[in-house]
CSV table of C-alpha atoms and ligand atoms in Angstrom, one decimal:
chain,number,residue,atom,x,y,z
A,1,UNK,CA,7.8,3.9,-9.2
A,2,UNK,CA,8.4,7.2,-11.0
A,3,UNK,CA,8.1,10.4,-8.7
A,4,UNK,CA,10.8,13.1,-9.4
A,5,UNK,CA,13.3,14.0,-6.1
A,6,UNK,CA,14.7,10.6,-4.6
A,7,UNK,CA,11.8,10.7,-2.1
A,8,UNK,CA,8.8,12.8,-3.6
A,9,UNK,CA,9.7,15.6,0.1
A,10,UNK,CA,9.8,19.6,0.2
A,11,UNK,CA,9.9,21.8,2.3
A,12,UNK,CA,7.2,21.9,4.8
A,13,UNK,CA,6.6,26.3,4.2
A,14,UNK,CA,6.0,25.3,0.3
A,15,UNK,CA,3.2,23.3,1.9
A,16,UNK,CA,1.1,26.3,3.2
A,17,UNK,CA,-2.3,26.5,1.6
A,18,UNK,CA,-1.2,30.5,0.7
A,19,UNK,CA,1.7,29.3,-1.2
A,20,UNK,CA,0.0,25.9,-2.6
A,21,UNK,CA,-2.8,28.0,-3.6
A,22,UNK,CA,-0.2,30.6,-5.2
A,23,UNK,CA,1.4,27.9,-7.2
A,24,UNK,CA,-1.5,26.5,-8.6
A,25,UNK,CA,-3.0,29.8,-9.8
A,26,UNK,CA,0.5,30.7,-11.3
A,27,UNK,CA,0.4,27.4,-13.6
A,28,UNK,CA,-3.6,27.4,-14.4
A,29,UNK,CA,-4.5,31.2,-14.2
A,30,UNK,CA,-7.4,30.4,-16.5
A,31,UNK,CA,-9.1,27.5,-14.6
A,32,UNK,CA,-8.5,29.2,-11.1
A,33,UNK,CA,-9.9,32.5,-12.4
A,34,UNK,CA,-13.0,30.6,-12.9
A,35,UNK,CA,-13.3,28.6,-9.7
A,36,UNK,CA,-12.2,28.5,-6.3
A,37,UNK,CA,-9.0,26.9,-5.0
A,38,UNK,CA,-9.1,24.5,-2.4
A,39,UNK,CA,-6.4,22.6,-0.8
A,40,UNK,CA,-6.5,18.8,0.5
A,41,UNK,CA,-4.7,17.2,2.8
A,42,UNK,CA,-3.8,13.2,3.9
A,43,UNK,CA,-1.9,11.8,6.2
A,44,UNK,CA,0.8,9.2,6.2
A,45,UNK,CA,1.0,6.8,9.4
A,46,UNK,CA,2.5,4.8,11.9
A,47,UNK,CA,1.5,1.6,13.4
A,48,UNK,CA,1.9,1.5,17.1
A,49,UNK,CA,1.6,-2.2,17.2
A,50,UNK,CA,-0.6,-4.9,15.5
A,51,UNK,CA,1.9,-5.9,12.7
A,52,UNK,CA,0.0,-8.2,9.5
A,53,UNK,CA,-2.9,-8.2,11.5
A,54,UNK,CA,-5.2,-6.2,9.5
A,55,UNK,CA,-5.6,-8.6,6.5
A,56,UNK,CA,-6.3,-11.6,8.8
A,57,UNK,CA,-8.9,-9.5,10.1
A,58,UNK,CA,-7.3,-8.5,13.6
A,59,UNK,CA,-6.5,-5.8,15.3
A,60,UNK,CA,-4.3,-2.1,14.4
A,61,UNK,CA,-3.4,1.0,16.2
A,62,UNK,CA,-2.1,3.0,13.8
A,63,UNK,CA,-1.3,6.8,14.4
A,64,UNK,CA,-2.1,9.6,11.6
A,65,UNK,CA,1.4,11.4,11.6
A,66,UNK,CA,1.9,14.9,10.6
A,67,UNK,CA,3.7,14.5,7.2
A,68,UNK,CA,1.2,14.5,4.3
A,69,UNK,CA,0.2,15.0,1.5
A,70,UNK,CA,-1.6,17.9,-0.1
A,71,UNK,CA,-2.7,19.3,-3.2
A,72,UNK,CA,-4.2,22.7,-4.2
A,73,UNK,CA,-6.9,22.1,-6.7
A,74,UNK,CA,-9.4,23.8,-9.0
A,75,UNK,CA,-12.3,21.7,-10.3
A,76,UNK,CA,-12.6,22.0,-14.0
A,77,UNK,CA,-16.9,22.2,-14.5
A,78,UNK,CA,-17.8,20.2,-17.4
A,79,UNK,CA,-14.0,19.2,-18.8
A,80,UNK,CA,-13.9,15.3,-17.3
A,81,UNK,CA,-9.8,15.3,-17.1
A,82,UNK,CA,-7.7,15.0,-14.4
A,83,UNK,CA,-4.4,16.6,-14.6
A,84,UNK,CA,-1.7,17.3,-11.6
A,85,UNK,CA,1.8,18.3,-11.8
A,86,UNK,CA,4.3,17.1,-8.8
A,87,UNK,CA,5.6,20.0,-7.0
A,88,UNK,CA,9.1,18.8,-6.1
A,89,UNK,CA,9.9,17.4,-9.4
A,90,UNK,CA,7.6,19.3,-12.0
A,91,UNK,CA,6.9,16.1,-13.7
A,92,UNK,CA,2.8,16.4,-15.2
A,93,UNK,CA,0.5,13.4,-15.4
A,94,UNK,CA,-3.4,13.2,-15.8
A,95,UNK,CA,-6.2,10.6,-16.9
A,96,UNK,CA,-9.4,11.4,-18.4
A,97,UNK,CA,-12.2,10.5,-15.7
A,98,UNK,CA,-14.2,8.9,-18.9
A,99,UNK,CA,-11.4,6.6,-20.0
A,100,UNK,CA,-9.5,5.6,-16.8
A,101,UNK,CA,-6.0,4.0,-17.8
A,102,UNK,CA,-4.9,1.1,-16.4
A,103,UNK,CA,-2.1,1.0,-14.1
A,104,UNK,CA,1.1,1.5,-15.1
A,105,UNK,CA,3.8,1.8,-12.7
A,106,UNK,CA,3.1,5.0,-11.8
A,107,UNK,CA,2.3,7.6,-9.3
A,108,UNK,CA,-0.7,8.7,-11.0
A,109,UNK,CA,-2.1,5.3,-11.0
A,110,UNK,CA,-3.3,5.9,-7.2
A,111,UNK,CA,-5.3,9.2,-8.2
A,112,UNK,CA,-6.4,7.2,-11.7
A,113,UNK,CA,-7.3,4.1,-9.2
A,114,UNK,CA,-9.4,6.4,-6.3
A,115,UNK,CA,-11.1,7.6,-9.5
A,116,UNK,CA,-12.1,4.0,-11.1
A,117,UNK,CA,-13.5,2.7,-7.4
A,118,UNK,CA,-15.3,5.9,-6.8
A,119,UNK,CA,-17.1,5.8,-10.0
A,120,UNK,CA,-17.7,2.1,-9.9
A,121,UNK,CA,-19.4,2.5,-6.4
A,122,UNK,CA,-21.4,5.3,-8.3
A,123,UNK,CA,-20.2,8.5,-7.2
A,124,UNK,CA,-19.7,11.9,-9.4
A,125,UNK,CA,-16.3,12.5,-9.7
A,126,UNK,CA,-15.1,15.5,-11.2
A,127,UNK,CA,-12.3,17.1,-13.2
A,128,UNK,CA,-9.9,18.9,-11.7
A,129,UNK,CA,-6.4,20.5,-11.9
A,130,UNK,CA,-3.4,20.8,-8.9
A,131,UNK,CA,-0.8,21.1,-7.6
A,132,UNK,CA,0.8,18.2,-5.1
A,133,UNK,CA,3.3,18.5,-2.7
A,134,UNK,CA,4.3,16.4,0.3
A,135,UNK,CA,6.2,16.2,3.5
A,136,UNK,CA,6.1,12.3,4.0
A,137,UNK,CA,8.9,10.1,2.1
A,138,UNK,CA,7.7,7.9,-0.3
A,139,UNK,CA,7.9,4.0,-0.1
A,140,UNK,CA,9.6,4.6,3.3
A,141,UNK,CA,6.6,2.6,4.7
A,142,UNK,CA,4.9,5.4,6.0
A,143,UNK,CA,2.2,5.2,3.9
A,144,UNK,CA,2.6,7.4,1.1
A,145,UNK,CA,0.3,5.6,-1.2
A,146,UNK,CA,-2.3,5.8,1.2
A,147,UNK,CA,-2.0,9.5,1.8
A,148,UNK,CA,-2.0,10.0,-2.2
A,149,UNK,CA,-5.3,7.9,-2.1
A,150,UNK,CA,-7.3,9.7,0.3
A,151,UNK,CA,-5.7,13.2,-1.1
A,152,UNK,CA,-7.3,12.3,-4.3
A,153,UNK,CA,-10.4,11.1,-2.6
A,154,UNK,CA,-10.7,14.7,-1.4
A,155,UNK,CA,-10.1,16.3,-5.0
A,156,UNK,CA,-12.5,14.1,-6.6
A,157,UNK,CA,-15.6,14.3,-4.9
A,158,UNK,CA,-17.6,17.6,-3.5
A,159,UNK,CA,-18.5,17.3,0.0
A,160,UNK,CA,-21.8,17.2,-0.7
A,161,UNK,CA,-22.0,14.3,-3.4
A,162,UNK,CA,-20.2,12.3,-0.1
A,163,UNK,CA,-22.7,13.1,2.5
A,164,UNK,CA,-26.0,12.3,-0.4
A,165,UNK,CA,-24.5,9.3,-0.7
A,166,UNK,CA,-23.7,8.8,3.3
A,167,UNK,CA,-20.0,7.7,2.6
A,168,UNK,CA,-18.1,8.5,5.9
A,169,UNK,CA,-14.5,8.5,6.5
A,170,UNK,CA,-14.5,5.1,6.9
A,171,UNK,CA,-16.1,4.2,3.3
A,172,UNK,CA,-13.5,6.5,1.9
A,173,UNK,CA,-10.8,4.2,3.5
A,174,UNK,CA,-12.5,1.6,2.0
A,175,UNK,CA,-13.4,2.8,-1.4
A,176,UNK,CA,-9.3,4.0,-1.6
A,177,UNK,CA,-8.3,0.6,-0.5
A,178,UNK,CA,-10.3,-1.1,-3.7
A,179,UNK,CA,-8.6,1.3,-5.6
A,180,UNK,CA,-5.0,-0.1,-4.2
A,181,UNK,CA,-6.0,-3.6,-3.9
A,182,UNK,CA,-8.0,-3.7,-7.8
A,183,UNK,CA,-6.4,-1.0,-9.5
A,184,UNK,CA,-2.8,-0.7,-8.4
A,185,UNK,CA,-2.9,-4.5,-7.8
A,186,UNK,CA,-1.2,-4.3,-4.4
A,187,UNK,CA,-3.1,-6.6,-2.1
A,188,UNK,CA,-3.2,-4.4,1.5
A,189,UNK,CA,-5.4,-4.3,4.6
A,190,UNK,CA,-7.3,-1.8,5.4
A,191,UNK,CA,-4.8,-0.4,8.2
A,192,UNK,CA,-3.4,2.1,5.7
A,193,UNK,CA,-6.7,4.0,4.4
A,194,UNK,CA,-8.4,3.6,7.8
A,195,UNK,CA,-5.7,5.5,9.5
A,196,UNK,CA,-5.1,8.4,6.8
A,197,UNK,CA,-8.7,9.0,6.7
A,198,UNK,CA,-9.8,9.0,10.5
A,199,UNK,CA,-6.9,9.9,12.4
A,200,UNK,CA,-7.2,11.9,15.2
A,201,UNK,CA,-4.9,14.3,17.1
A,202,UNK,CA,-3.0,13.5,19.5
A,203,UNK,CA,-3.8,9.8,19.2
A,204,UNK,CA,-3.5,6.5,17.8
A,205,UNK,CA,-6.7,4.8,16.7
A,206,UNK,CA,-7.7,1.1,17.3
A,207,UNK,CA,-9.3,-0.7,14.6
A,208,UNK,CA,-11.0,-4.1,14.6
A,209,UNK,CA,-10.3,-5.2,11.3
A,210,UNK,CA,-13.3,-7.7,11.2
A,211,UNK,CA,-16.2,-5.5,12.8
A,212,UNK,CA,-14.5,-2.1,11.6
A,213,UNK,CA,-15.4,-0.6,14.8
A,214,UNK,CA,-12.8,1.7,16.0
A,215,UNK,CA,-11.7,4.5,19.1
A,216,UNK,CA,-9.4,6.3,19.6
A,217,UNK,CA,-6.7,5.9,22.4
A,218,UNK,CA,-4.8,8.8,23.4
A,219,UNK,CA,-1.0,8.7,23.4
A,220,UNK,CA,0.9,9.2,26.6
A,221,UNK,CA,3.3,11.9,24.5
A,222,UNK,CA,3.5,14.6,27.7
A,223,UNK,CA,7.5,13.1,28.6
A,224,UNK,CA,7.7,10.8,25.5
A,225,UNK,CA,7.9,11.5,21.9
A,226,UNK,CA,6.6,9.5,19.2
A,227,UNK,CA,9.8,8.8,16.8
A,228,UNK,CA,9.5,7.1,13.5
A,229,UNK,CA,13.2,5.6,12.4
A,230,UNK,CA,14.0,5.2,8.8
A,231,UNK,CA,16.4,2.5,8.0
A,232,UNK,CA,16.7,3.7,4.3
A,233,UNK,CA,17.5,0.0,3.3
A,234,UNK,CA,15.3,-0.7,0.0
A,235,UNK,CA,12.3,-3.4,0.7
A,236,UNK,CA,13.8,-6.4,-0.4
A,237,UNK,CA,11.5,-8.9,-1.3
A,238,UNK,CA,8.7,-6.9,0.1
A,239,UNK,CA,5.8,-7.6,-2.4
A,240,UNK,CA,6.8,-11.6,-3.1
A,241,UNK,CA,7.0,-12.2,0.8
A,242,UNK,CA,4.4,-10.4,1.8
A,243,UNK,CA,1.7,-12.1,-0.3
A,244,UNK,CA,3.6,-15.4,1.1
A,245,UNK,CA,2.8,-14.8,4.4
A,246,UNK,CA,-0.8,-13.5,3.5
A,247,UNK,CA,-1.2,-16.9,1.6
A,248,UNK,CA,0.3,-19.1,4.2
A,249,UNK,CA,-2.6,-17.7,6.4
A,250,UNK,CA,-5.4,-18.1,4.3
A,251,UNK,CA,-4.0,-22.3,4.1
A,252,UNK,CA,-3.8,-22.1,8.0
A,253,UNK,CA,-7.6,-20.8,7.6
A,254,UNK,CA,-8.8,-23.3,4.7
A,255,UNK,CA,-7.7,-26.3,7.2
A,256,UNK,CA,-9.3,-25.4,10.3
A,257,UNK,CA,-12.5,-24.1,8.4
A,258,UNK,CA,-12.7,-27.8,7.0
A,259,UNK,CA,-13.6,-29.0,10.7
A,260,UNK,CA,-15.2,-25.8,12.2
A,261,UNK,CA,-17.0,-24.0,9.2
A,262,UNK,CA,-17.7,-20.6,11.5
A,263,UNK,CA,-13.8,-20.0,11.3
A,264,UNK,CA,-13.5,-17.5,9.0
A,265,UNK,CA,-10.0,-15.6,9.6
A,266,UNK,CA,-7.1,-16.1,11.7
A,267,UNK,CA,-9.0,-13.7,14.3
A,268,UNK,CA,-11.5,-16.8,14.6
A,269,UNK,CA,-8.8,-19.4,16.0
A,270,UNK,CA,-7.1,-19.0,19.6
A,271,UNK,CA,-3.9,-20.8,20.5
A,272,UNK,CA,-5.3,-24.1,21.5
A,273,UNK,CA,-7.2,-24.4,18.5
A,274,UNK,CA,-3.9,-23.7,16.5
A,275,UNK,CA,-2.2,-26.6,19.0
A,276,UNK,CA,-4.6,-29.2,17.5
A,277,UNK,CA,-3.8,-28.7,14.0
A,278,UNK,CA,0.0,-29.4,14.9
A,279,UNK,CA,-0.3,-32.6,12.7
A,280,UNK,CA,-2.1,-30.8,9.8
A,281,UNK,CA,-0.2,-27.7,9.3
A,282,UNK,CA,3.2,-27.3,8.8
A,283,UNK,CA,5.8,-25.7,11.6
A,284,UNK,CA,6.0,-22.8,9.6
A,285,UNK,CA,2.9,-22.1,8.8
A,286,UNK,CA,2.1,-22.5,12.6
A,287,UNK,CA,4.4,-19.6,13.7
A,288,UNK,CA,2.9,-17.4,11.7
A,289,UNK,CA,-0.2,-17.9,12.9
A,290,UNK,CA,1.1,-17.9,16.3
A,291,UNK,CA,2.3,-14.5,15.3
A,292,UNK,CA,-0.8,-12.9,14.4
A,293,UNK,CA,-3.2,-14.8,17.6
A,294,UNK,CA,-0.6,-13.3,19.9
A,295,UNK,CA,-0.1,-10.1,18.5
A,296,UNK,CA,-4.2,-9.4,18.3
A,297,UNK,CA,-3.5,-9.7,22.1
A,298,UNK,CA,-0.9,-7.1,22.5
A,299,UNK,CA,-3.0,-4.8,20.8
A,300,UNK,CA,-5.5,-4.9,23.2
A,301,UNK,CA,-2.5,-5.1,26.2
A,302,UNK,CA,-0.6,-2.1,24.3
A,303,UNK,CA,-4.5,0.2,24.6
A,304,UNK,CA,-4.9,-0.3,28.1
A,305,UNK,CA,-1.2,0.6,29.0
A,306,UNK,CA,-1.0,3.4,26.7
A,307,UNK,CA,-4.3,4.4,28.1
A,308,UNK,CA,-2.9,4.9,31.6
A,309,UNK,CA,0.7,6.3,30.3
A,310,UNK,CA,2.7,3.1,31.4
A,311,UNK,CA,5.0,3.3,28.6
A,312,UNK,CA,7.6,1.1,30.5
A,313,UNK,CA,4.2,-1.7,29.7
A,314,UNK,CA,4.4,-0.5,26.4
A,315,UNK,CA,8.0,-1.0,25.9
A,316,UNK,CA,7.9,-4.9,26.9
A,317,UNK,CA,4.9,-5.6,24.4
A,318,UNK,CA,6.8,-3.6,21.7
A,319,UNK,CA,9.9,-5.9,22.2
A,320,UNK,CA,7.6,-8.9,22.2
A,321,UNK,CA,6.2,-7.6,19.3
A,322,UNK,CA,9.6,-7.2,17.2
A,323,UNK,CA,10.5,-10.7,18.4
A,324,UNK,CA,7.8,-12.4,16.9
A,325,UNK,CA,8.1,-10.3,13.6
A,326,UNK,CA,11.7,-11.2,13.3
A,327,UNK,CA,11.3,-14.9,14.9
A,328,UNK,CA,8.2,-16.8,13.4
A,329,UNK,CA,6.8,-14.0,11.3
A,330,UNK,CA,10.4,-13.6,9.5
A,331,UNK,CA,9.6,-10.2,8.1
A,332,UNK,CA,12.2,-8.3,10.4
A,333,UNK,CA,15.6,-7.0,8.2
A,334,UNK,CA,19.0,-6.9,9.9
A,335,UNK,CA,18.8,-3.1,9.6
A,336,UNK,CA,15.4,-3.3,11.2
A,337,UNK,CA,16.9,-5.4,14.2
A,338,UNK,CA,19.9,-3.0,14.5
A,339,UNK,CA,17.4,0.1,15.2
A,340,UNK,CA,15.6,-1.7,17.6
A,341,UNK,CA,18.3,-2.9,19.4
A,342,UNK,CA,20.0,1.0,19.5
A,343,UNK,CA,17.3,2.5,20.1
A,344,UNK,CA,16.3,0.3,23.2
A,345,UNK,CA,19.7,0.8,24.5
A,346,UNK,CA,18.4,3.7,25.4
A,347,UNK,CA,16.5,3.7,28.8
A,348,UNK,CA,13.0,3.7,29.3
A,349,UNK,CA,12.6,3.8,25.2
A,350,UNK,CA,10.2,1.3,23.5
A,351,UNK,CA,11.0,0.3,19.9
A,352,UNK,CA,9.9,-1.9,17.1
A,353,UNK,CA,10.0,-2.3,13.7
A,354,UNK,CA,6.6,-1.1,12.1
A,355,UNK,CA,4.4,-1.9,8.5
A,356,UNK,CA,5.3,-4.7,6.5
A,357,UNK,CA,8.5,-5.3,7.1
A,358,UNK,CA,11.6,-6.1,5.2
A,359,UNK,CA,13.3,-2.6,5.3
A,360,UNK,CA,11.0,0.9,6.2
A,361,UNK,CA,10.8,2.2,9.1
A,362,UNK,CA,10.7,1.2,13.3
A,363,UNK,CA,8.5,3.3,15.7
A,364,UNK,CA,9.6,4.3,19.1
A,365,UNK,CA,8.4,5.9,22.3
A,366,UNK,CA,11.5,7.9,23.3
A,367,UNK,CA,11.8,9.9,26.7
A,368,UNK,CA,11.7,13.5,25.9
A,369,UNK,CA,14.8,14.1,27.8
A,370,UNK,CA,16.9,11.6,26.0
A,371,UNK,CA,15.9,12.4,22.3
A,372,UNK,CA,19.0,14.0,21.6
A,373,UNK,CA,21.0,11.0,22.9
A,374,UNK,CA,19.0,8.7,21.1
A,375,UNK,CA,19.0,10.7,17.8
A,376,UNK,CA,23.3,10.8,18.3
A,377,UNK,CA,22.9,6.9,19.1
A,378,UNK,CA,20.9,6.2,16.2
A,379,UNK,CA,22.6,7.8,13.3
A,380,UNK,CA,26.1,7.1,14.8
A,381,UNK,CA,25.9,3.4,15.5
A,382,UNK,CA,23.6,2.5,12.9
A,383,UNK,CA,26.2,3.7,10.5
A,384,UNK,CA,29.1,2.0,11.8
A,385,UNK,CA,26.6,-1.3,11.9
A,386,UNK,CA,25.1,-0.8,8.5
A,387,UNK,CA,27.0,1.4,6.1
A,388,UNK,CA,23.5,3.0,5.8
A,389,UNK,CA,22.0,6.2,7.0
A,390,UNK,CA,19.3,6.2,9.5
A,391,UNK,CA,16.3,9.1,9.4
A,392,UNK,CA,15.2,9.9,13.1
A,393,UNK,CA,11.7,11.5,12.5
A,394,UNK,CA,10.2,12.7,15.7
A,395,UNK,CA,6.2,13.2,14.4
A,396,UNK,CA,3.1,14.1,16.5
A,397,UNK,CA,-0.3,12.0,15.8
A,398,UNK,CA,-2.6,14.3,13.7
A,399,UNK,CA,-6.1,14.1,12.2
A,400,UNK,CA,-7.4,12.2,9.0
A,401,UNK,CA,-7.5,13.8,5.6
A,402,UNK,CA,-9.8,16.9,4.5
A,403,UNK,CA,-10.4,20.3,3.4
A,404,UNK,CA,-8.2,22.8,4.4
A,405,UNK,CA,-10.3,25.1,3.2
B,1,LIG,P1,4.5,3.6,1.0
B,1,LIG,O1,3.0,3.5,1.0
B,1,LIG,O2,5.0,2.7,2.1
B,1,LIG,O3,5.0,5.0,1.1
B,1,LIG,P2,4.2,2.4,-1.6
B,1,LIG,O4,5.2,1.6,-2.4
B,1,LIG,O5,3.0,1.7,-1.1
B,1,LIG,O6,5.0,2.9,-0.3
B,1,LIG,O7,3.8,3.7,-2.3
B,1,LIG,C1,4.7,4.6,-2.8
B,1,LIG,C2,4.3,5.1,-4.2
B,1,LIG,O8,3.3,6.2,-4.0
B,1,LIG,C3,5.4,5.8,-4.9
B,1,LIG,O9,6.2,4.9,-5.7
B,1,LIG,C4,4.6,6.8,-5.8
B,1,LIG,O10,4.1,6.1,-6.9
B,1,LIG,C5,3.5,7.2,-4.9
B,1,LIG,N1,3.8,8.5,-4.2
B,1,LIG,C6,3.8,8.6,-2.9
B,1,LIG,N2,4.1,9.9,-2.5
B,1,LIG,C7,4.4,10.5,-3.7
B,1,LIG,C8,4.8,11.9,-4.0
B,1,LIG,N3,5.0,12.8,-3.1
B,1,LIG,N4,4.9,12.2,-5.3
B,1,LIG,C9,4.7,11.2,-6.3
B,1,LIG,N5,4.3,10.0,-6.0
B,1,LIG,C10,4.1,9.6,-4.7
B,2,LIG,MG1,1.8,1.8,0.6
């Protein structure tokens, strides 16, 4: 999609709510001289583990990461239009809140889609006018279009319209979700929204994808960092695939549910009820399931080591993890596989490729003292392996979108 500068990035000081605020003011002098500025702000994320979980109604422990999204804005009283203007490319788009346009390929179809699920669910949106900058590299796999979701959520509603109609930060994650899922037409979990709307500092947070009940586990980040790893090798395939393997799962479900109605997603079937569906499901299909009954477990493994800071724990489930991904969940890359196997030559570092797959990003936990070696290792050897070049992007876990002020 469209979105100015190669990745949609400035500079994180242009990102200050003084100079935000300065910027919008400078293009709308008339609309901010008449109501008060406010700036938003939304996370992108990393998933510590629980990889194509979340749509089979699993388990995710994501981590709100401090690159974002904000806007300045200015709502506009009675004028119903919507209008923002990109701050690293100047490029202008809007929608009229009355006649929502469908989507088109573009960046402001996730703003134009926030708006269509908010009304539908009966909420007063509102006009508004801003600015929008960001910090977190677009379709990196990071979750840009999550963050521009919940940004917009933000911008749209008052505060007080969400709390009269009790909508939490998790019904924002959902209500952005229906607006990726309906009105952008990409099918995702809920992994995405959940984490840029209730993040927490400091921490990843788990999420049971079925009972939405979630808590959040505090990272062990006193001698390790939490390092996100760019492969910058386009998503090949990503979309086509990744409905594959969502539709390969719902057959897996269809055929058990014939004989045991109650089973309703993947989350409902254990290993030995996947063993005795060996003659009704193909071998393929039973990897992937194997995939996602075994990698619910190492969430739940992953939370109790994290939990008492044995990353070395950590590091094992993370390799298990990439395995499967790569092995019977085929949605590894061979740049994926090259940054996991650098970055674990690295002692005492865990590493595996995060998100959907097929190009993005892997997340490590990397010994403080060795970040410089394994920043050198990474960009060095992944070029001489790859031809590409590799963005080591040492993040901290922050909160979930809001005011700013
Ligand atoms: P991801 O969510 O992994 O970053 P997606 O393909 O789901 O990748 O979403 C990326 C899309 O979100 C971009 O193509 C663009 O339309 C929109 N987007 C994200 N960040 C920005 C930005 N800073 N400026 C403009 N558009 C953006
Ligand atoms: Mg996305």
């Amino acid at each position: 999609m469209s979105g100015g500068s190669a990745d949609g990035v400035i500079e994180r000081s242009a990102l200050e709510p003084t100079a935000l605020r300065a910027a919008l003011a400078a293009r709308e002098p008339t609309a901010a001289a008449e109501g008060e500025i406010r700036v938003v702000r939304a996370p992108g994320r990393v998933n510590l583990i629980g990889e194509h979980t979340d749509y089979n109604l699993g388990l995710v422990l994501p981590a709100a990461i401090d690159l974002e999204v904000r806007m300045a804005i200015v709502p506009t009283g009675g004028d119903r239009r919507v209008k923002i203007e990109l701050l690293d490319s100047g490029e202008r788009d809007g929608f009229d809140l009355d006649a929502i346009p469908a989507a088109a390929d573009r960046w402001i179809d996730y703003p134009a889609g926030v708006a269509w699920s908010m009304s539908e669910a009966g909420l007063a949106v509102r006009g508004f006018r801003a600015v929008l900058g960001s910090t977190l590299p677009m379709a990196s796999g990071l979750s840009s279009s999550a963050a521009m979701e919940l940004a917009s959520a933000w911008a749209l509603l008052d505060p007080p319209e969400l709390e009269a109609h009790g909508i939490d930060a998790m019904g924002l994650a959902q209500l952005c979700q229906r607006a990726e899922n309906v009105h952008v037409g990409v099918n995702s979990g809920l992994m995405d929204q959940f984490a840029s709307s209730l993040g927490r500092a400091g921490s990843a947070m788990l999420l049971d994808c079925r009972s939405l009940a979630s808590r959040e586990v505090r990272l062990p980040l006193d001698d390790h960092a939490l390092v996100v790893c760019d492969s910058g090798s386009p998503r090949r395939l990503g979309s086509s695939e990744y409905n594959a393997r969502r539709a390969q799962c719902e057959r897996a479900v269809a055929v058990i549910a014939r004989e045991d109605p109650r089973v309703r997603s993947l989350r409902d079937v254990d290993l030995a009820t996947l063993e005795g569906f060996a003659d009704r499901l193909d071998a393929e299909t039973r990897r992937r399931c194997e995939h996602v009954i075994r990698e619910n477990d190492r969430v739940l493994a992953a939370v109790d080591h994290l939990e008492v800071g044995d990353v070395e724990a950590v590091a094992q489930l993370f390799a298990e993890s990439h395995a499967s991904l790569r092995d019977l969940y085929e949605v590894s890359s061979d740049e994926l596989d090259a940054l996991v196997e650098i970055a674990t030559s690295i002692p005492g570092t865990a590493a595996r490729m995060t998100g959907a797959g097929f190009g993005g990003c892997t997340v490590n936990l990397v010994p403080r003292a060795e970040l410089d070696r394994f920043a050198d290792a990474i960009v060095r050897e992944y070029r001489a392996r790859t031809g590409l070049e590799a963005r080591v992007l040492v993040v901290a876990a922050a909160d979930g979108a809001g005011l700013m002020g």
